[in-house]
Structures are given as C-alpha cells and as structure tokens.
CSV table of C-alpha atoms and ligand atoms in Angstrom, one decimal:
chain,number,residue,atom,x,y,z
A,1,MET,CA,86.9,69.5,64.9
A,2,LEU,CA,84.4,70.0,67.7
A,3,ALA,CA,84.6,73.3,69.5
A,4,LEU,CA,82.8,74.1,72.7
A,5,ASP,CA,82.4,77.5,74.3
A,6,ILE,CA,81.3,77.1,77.9
A,7,GLY,CA,80.3,80.4,79.5
A,8,GLY,CA,78.5,81.6,82.7
A,9,THR,CA,75.1,81.3,81.1
A,10,LYS,CA,75.4,79.1,78.0
A,11,ILE,CA,77.2,76.3,76.2
A,12,ALA,CA,77.8,76.6,72.5
A,13,ALA,CA,78.9,73.6,70.4
A,14,ALA,CA,80.2,73.9,66.8
A,15,MET,CA,81.6,71.6,64.3
A,16,LEU,CA,84.4,73.2,62.3
A,17,ASP,CA,85.8,72.2,59.0
A,18,GLU,CA,89.0,73.8,57.9
A,19,GLY,CA,88.4,76.6,60.4
A,20,ALA,CA,84.9,77.4,59.3
A,21,ILE,CA,81.8,76.7,61.4
A,22,VAL,CA,79.6,74.2,59.7
A,23,MET,CA,77.2,73.4,62.5
A,24,ARG,CA,76.4,75.4,65.7
A,25,ARG,CA,74.1,74.9,68.6
A,26,GLN,CA,73.6,76.5,72.0
A,27,VAL,CA,71.9,75.7,75.2
A,28,ALA,CA,71.7,77.4,78.6
A,29,MET,CA,74.4,76.5,81.1
A,30,PRO,CA,73.0,73.9,83.5
A,31,GLY,CA,73.5,74.2,87.3
A,32,SER,CA,75.1,70.8,88.0
A,33,ALA,CA,77.7,68.4,86.6
A,34,GLU,CA,75.0,65.8,85.9
A,35,ALA,CA,72.9,68.3,83.9
A,36,PHE,CA,76.1,69.5,82.2
A,37,GLY,CA,76.7,66.0,81.0
A,38,ARG,CA,73.2,65.6,79.6
A,39,ALA,CA,73.3,69.0,77.9
A,40,LEU,CA,76.6,68.1,76.2
A,41,ALA,CA,75.3,64.8,75.1
A,42,GLU,CA,72.2,66.5,73.6
A,43,LEU,CA,74.3,69.2,71.9
A,44,THR,CA,76.6,66.7,70.2
A,45,ALA,CA,74.2,63.8,69.7
A,46,ASP,CA,74.1,63.8,65.9
A,47,MET,CA,77.4,65.5,65.2
A,48,PRO,CA,80.1,63.3,63.5
A,49,ALA,CA,82.9,61.9,65.7
A,50,PRO,CA,85.5,64.7,66.0
A,51,GLU,CA,89.2,64.4,65.2
A,52,ARG,CA,89.9,66.9,67.9
A,53,VAL,CA,88.0,68.7,70.6
A,54,ALA,CA,88.8,72.4,71.4
A,55,VAL,CA,87.2,74.0,74.4
A,56,ALA,CA,87.0,77.7,75.4
A,57,SER,CA,85.8,77.8,79.0
A,58,THR,CA,85.1,80.4,81.6
A,59,GLY,CA,87.4,80.1,84.6
A,60,PHE,CA,91.1,79.1,84.4
A,61,VAL,CA,92.4,75.8,83.2
A,62,GLN,CA,95.0,73.7,85.1
A,63,GLU,CA,95.8,70.1,84.3
A,64,GLY,CA,92.5,69.7,82.5
A,65,ARG,CA,90.5,71.0,85.4
A,66,ILE,CA,88.4,74.2,85.4
A,67,HIS,CA,88.8,76.5,88.3
A,68,ALA,CA,86.2,79.3,88.8
A,69,VAL,CA,87.6,82.7,89.7
A,70,ASN,CA,84.3,84.2,90.6
A,71,GLN,CA,82.7,81.5,92.8
A,72,ASN,CA,79.2,83.1,92.4
A,73,ILE,CA,78.9,82.4,88.7
A,74,ILE,CA,79.1,78.6,88.4
A,75,SER,CA,79.4,76.8,91.7
A,76,PHE,CA,79.8,73.2,90.5
A,77,TRP,CA,82.6,74.4,88.1
A,78,ASN,CA,85.3,74.8,90.6
A,79,GLY,CA,87.8,72.0,90.2
A,80,PHE,CA,85.7,70.3,87.5
A,81,ALA,CA,87.7,67.7,85.7
A,82,LEU,CA,86.6,68.8,82.2
A,83,ARG,CA,89.4,66.9,80.3
A,84,ASP,CA,88.6,63.6,82.0
A,85,PHE,CA,84.9,64.3,81.4
A,86,LEU,CA,85.4,64.9,77.7
A,87,ALA,CA,88.0,62.1,77.3
A,88,ALA,CA,85.3,59.6,78.5
A,89,ARG,CA,83.2,60.8,75.6
A,90,PHE,CA,85.6,61.6,72.8
A,91,ALA,CA,88.5,59.4,71.8
A,92,CYS,CA,90.7,62.2,70.3
A,93,PRO,CA,93.0,65.0,71.5
A,94,ILE,CA,91.4,67.6,73.7
A,95,VAL,CA,92.6,71.2,74.2
A,96,ILE,CA,91.1,73.5,76.8
A,97,LEU,CA,91.7,77.2,77.0
A,98,ASN,CA,90.1,80.0,79.0
A,99,ASP,CA,87.3,81.5,76.9
A,100,ALA,CA,88.5,85.1,76.8
A,101,GLN,CA,92.1,83.9,76.0
A,102,ALA,CA,90.6,81.9,73.1
A,103,ALA,CA,88.6,84.9,71.9
A,104,ALA,CA,91.7,87.2,72.2
A,105,TRP,CA,93.6,84.7,70.0
A,106,ALA,CA,90.8,84.6,67.3
A,107,GLU,CA,90.4,88.4,67.3
A,108,TYR,CA,94.2,88.8,66.9
A,109,GLN,CA,94.1,86.5,63.9
A,110,ALA,CA,91.2,88.5,62.5
A,111,CYS,CA,93.0,91.9,62.6
A,112,GLU,CA,93.9,93.1,59.2
A,113,THR,CA,97.0,94.7,60.6
A,114,PRO,CA,98.1,92.8,63.6
A,115,PRO,CA,98.6,95.1,66.6
A,116,GLY,CA,101.8,95.0,68.7
A,117,ASN,CA,99.9,94.1,71.9
A,118,LEU,CA,96.2,93.3,72.0
A,119,LEU,CA,93.8,93.2,74.9
A,120,TYR,CA,90.5,91.4,74.4
A,121,LEU,CA,87.9,92.3,76.9
A,122,THR,CA,84.6,90.5,77.2
A,123,LEU,CA,81.7,92.1,79.1
A,124,SER,CA,79.1,89.5,79.7
A,125,THR,CA,77.7,87.7,82.8
A,126,GLY,CA,81.2,88.4,84.2
A,127,VAL,CA,84.2,90.3,82.8
A,128,GLY,CA,87.0,88.4,81.2
A,129,GLY,CA,90.1,89.3,79.3
A,130,GLY,CA,92.8,87.8,77.1
A,131,LEU,CA,96.2,89.2,76.0
A,132,VAL,CA,98.2,88.7,72.9
A,133,ILE,CA,101.6,90.3,73.5
A,134,GLY,CA,104.1,90.5,70.7
A,135,GLY,CA,102.1,88.0,68.6
A,136,ARG,CA,101.9,85.4,71.4
A,137,LEU,CA,98.8,84.5,73.3
A,138,GLN,CA,99.5,84.9,77.1
A,139,VAL,CA,98.1,81.9,79.0
A,140,GLY,CA,100.1,82.7,82.1
A,141,ALA,CA,102.1,80.5,84.5
A,142,CYS,CA,98.9,79.1,86.0
A,143,GLY,CA,96.3,79.9,83.3
A,144,LEU,CA,95.2,83.2,84.8
A,145,ALA,CA,96.7,85.7,82.4
A,146,GLY,CA,94.3,88.4,81.2
A,147,HIS,CA,91.8,88.1,84.1
A,148,ILE,CA,91.2,91.9,84.0
A,149,GLY,CA,87.7,91.4,85.4
A,150,HIS,CA,89.3,90.7,88.8
A,151,ALA,CA,91.7,93.7,88.7
A,152,THR,CA,90.3,96.5,90.8
A,153,VAL,CA,89.5,100.0,89.7
A,154,SER,CA,89.4,103.1,91.8
A,155,LEU,CA,85.9,104.2,90.5
A,156,PRO,CA,83.4,103.1,93.2
A,157,SER,CA,80.1,101.6,92.4
A,158,PRO,CA,77.2,104.1,93.1
A,159,ALA,CA,76.2,101.6,95.9
A,160,GLY,CA,79.7,101.6,97.3
A,161,ARG,CA,82.6,99.2,96.8
A,162,VAL,CA,81.1,95.8,96.2
A,163,PRO,CA,82.7,92.5,97.3
A,164,CYS,CA,83.4,90.2,94.3
A,165,GLY,CA,82.9,86.5,94.1
A,166,CYS,CA,86.7,86.1,93.7
A,167,GLY,CA,87.3,87.3,97.2
A,168,ARG,CA,88.5,90.8,96.3
A,169,THR,CA,86.6,94.1,96.6
A,170,GLY,CA,86.0,96.7,93.8
A,171,CYS,CA,86.9,94.4,90.9
A,172,LEU,CA,86.0,95.6,87.4
A,173,GLU,CA,83.5,92.8,87.2
A,174,THR,CA,81.5,94.3,90.1
A,175,LEU,CA,81.1,97.5,88.0
A,176,ALA,CA,80.9,96.5,84.4
A,177,SER,CA,79.5,93.0,84.1
A,178,GLY,CA,75.9,92.3,83.0
A,179,THR,CA,75.4,91.0,86.6
A,180,ALA,CA,76.7,94.4,88.0
A,181,ILE,CA,74.6,96.4,85.6
A,182,ALA,CA,71.4,94.4,86.5
A,183,ARG,CA,72.2,94.8,90.2
A,184,GLU,CA,72.6,98.6,89.9
A,185,ALA,CA,69.5,99.0,87.8
A,186,THR,CA,67.4,96.9,90.2
A,187,ARG,CA,68.6,99.3,93.0
A,188,VAL,CA,67.9,102.5,91.0
A,189,PHE,CA,64.6,101.5,89.5
A,190,GLY,CA,63.3,99.5,92.5
A,191,GLU,CA,62.3,96.5,90.3
A,192,PRO,CA,64.2,93.5,89.0
A,193,LEU,CA,65.9,94.5,85.7
A,194,ASP,CA,68.4,92.6,83.6
A,195,SER,CA,71.1,94.3,81.6
A,196,ARG,CA,69.2,93.9,78.3
A,197,GLU,CA,66.4,96.0,79.7
A,198,VAL,CA,68.8,98.7,80.9
A,199,PHE,CA,70.1,99.0,77.3
A,200,ALA,CA,66.6,99.1,76.0
A,201,ARG,CA,65.7,102.0,78.4
A,202,ALA,CA,68.9,103.9,77.9
A,203,ALA,CA,67.6,105.9,74.9
A,204,THR,CA,64.7,107.4,76.8
A,205,ASP,CA,65.7,107.2,80.5
A,206,ARG,CA,68.7,109.1,81.8
A,207,ARG,CA,69.0,106.8,84.8
A,208,ALA,CA,69.6,103.8,82.6
A,209,GLU,CA,72.1,105.7,80.5
A,210,ARG,CA,74.0,106.8,83.6
A,211,ILE,CA,74.3,103.2,84.7
A,212,LEU,CA,75.8,102.2,81.4
A,213,ALA,CA,78.1,105.3,81.2
A,214,HIS,CA,79.4,104.4,84.7
A,215,ALA,CA,80.2,100.9,83.7
A,216,ALA,CA,82.0,102.3,80.6
A,217,ARG,CA,84.1,104.6,82.8
A,218,ALA,CA,85.2,101.6,84.9
A,219,VAL,CA,86.2,99.7,81.7
A,220,ALA,CA,88.1,102.8,80.5
A,221,GLU,CA,90.0,102.9,83.7
A,222,ALA,CA,90.9,99.2,83.5
A,223,ILE,CA,92.0,99.7,79.9
A,224,ALA,CA,94.2,102.7,80.9
A,225,ASN,CA,95.8,100.5,83.6
A,226,CYS,CA,96.4,97.8,81.1
A,227,VAL,CA,98.0,100.2,78.6
A,228,MET,CA,100.3,101.5,81.3
A,229,LEU,CA,101.3,98.0,82.4
A,230,LEU,CA,101.7,96.3,79.1
A,231,ASP,CA,101.7,99.0,76.4
A,232,VAL,CA,98.6,97.5,74.7
A,233,ASP,CA,97.9,99.3,71.5
A,234,HIS,CA,94.5,97.8,70.5
A,235,VAL,CA,91.5,96.8,72.6
A,236,VAL,CA,88.8,94.5,71.2
A,237,ILE,CA,85.5,94.5,73.1
A,238,GLY,CA,83.2,91.4,73.1
A,239,GLY,CA,80.5,89.7,75.1
A,240,SER,CA,76.8,90.2,75.2
A,241,VAL,CA,77.1,93.5,77.2
A,242,GLY,CA,80.2,94.7,75.3
A,243,LEU,CA,78.4,94.1,71.9
A,244,ALA,CA,75.1,95.6,73.1
A,245,PRO,CA,74.0,98.8,71.3
A,246,GLY,CA,76.3,101.8,72.0
A,247,MET,CA,78.5,100.1,74.6
A,248,VAL,CA,81.8,100.3,72.6
A,249,GLU,CA,81.0,103.9,71.8
A,250,ARG,CA,80.4,104.6,75.6
A,251,ILE,CA,83.8,103.0,76.4
A,252,GLN,CA,85.5,105.0,73.6
A,253,ALA,CA,84.0,108.3,75.0
A,254,ALA,CA,85.0,107.4,78.6
A,255,LEU,CA,88.6,106.7,77.5
A,256,MET,CA,88.7,110.2,75.9
A,257,GLU,CA,88.5,111.5,79.6
A,258,GLU,CA,91.8,109.7,80.3
A,259,PRO,CA,95.2,111.2,79.3
A,260,VAL,CA,96.2,111.0,75.6
A,261,LEU,CA,98.8,108.5,76.4
A,262,VAL,CA,96.3,105.7,77.1
A,263,ARG,CA,93.8,106.5,74.4
A,264,VAL,CA,94.3,103.3,72.3
A,265,ALA,CA,92.1,102.0,69.5
A,266,ILE,CA,89.0,100.2,70.7
A,267,THR,CA,86.9,98.1,68.3
A,268,LYS,CA,84.1,95.6,68.5
A,269,ALA,CA,84.9,91.8,68.3
A,270,ALA,CA,85.0,91.1,64.5
A,271,LEU,CA,83.9,87.5,65.1
A,272,GLY,CA,81.0,88.5,67.4
A,273,PRO,CA,79.9,85.8,69.8
A,274,ASP,CA,81.9,83.1,67.9
A,275,SER,CA,85.4,84.4,68.8
A,276,GLY,CA,85.8,81.9,71.7
A,277,LEU,CA,84.8,78.9,69.6
A,278,ILE,CA,87.0,79.9,66.7
A,279,GLY,CA,89.9,80.9,68.9
A,280,ALA,CA,89.9,77.6,70.7
A,281,ALA,CA,89.8,75.8,67.4
A,282,GLN,CA,92.7,77.9,66.0
A,283,TRP,CA,94.7,77.3,69.1
A,284,ALA,CA,94.1,73.5,69.0
A,285,GLN,CA,95.0,73.5,65.3
A,286,ALA,CA,98.2,75.4,65.7
A,287,PHE,CA,99.6,73.3,68.5
A,288,GLU,CA,99.5,69.6,67.7
A,289,GLY,CA,101.4,68.8,70.9
A,290,ARG,CA,99.4,71.2,73.0
A,291,VAL,CA,98.2,68.7,75.5
A,292,GLU,CA,101.7,67.6,76.4
A,293,MET,CA,102.9,71.2,76.5
A,294,GLU,CA,100.1,72.2,78.9
A,295,ALA,CA,100.9,69.2,81.1
A,296,ARG,CA,104.6,70.3,81.3
A,297,ALA,CA,103.7,73.9,82.0
A,298,HIS,CA,101.3,72.9,84.8
A,299,ALA,CA,103.8,70.6,86.4
A,300,ALA,CA,106.2,73.5,86.6
A,301,CYS,CA,103.6,75.8,88.0
A,302,ALA,CA,102.8,76.2,91.7
A,303,ALA,CA,99.3,74.7,91.6
A,304,HIS,CA,96.2,76.7,92.4
A,305,THR,CA,94.1,74.4,94.6
A,306,GLY,CA,90.4,75.0,95.3
A,307,GLN,CA,90.0,74.9,99.1
A,308,ALA,CA,86.5,75.5,100.3
A,309,ASP,CA,86.4,77.5,103.5
A,310,ALA,CA,83.7,77.5,106.2
A,311,GLY,CA,81.7,80.1,104.2
A,312,GLY,CA,81.6,77.8,101.2
A,313,HIS,CA,83.8,80.2,99.3
A,314,SER,CA,86.5,78.4,97.5
A,315,ALA,CA,89.5,80.5,96.9
A,316,PRO,CA,92.5,79.6,94.7
A,317,VAL,CA,95.5,79.2,96.9
A,318,HIS,CA,99.1,79.1,95.8
A,319,ALA,CA,100.4,75.8,97.0
A,320,LYS,CA,104.0,75.4,98.1
A,321,LYS,CA,106.3,74.1,95.4
B,401,ZN,ZN1,86.9,89.8,91.5
C-alpha cells in the first residue's frame, strides 16, 4: 500500500507492508498543482506499483476533492481533484481522508486501553483535529468533523482577535498554530522568527515562554470545550509544534487551571509524525468498499462548494439540497 500524508508544508510518501512502513520519503509542499504533480512523481518514482493508495490530506475531502478550510495555507488546494489526479497515476483503489482524522484513527488503534472518546489535536502550520467517538472515527456529514482549529476560543491573542483564513475571527488556529506562534514572536521580538526558534529561546527568554504558554492556554480552553460537548476522555497531541519540547506539558499545566470536570488525560502522539500515514493506511485496509461508501455519503450530503469572492477568499458554502 502507498500512503501519502499531504500537509501545509510537506508531502510524505510511504510504502507499507502489512501495516508497517518499509520505505518513507518527504519533500516540501509545492505551491502549485503542476509542481505538486512533479513532486509526487519524484517521491514515488522507484516505489513498486501499489495495490491501494491511502491519503491523509490537510483540508476536508468531498467526492475526491480537497477543500481548504484555511485559504491562506495552500491556495491551489481548494477544490483540487486529488482522486482524479491520483487515479491517472495509480490503477488501484484510492482512499482519501483528512490528515488529522487519519491520525486520530491511528492513535486510537495505538492506545493500550482504548478510551471511550478520543480527541486528536495536531498543532502544526495550522491546527487540526480528529475524533473517535465510541470506537468510531467521525468523518462528519461533509468531511469536516474534528476541525477544532476553526472553533473559536474566548482567550484573545495579545495582538487582539485575529481574523482567520477560514473567514472566522478568534479561531484556535490564530492562537496556537506554528504560524500564530511565529507571528506573535515576530511582533514581540521585532525580528522574523519561526516557531522552532521560539521553542529554542523559551528556556532562557521569558517572552518566548509567555508566547508558548499563551498558545497552550488557548489549546486547553478548546479541549475543555470539546470535553463539555462530547465527553472526550483522552486527548492526544501531535504535529511539529505539539510534539516540540515541553508543549504537551504546557497544555497539561494550562488544563489544570480549568475546572476538575474537564481535566482529561493528555498524551503525546504515540506514532509521532507518522500517525497520519499509518491512520490512512489502516482506514483503507479496514474498509474495502470505502470508495463507494464515501461516494454515497457525499451524494447524501449538502455539498460544500468553493466559491471565490471578489477578495479572492474562497469560503465553503452550504449548497441547497
Ligand atoms: Zn479559522
């Protein structure tokens, strides 16, 4: 099986044999569909022809198309016909799942004692999430389930409430993503800094530590909301920012400031950066008829259609049934 993990900043490709990764490669995410095609061809050039392709992708998936929630992350991605694109290259079944949903599924399988309800939260270029409720991965009616990065929190950013690329204001993603941490650090330090540099400075510079602690408080608030809404009893944190030194501990500390009722167990992603790849593969493996199931589900769903407005912002719109 060929598994692909397509994120805001990278594409990872892996060959899996009986669920184990036997070959893995990664390149930076290109900025156009043409360059994406070239990158994919390079990544898979000398890999054997797969029996199945499983994809974990940023954005939400409908009828084999990828729709970006945050339009600022990958502009060419909105409405991208990924299934057709892959079908032209691979003559085998293709399964596409949101990346955080895929990771949630893999992390749920990796739990020694399966939790009742699991929230997977990835802090990376953006903020994503996936839910496994009562043992079932929640894809949602339209593929959106778990997009906690675009749920708002009441905690303001130190620079004020920030408009999000999804069209809302004050989303968790505007406070706790790598992009948000870098933006706030650049404002505070007066020089361009990325989130990696903020983590490096946190041990010796209280301004850097405050930025990370603030992001962690926003995450804790979002977790508390999720616990109240869905009775989640286990939260798994992943993503390059989520797995950076001390971030899970900061989130755990911030959740201790919330009422006892919402203080659920928080752990690091057991599968690290591979949970999306592995989860997509497990999902594809478990559902032989997945493609047809997805097609039926999407036919029944009021479609989200990307409609570019005058400002170039393309917002998902609920079409009439
Ligand atoms: Zn948003």
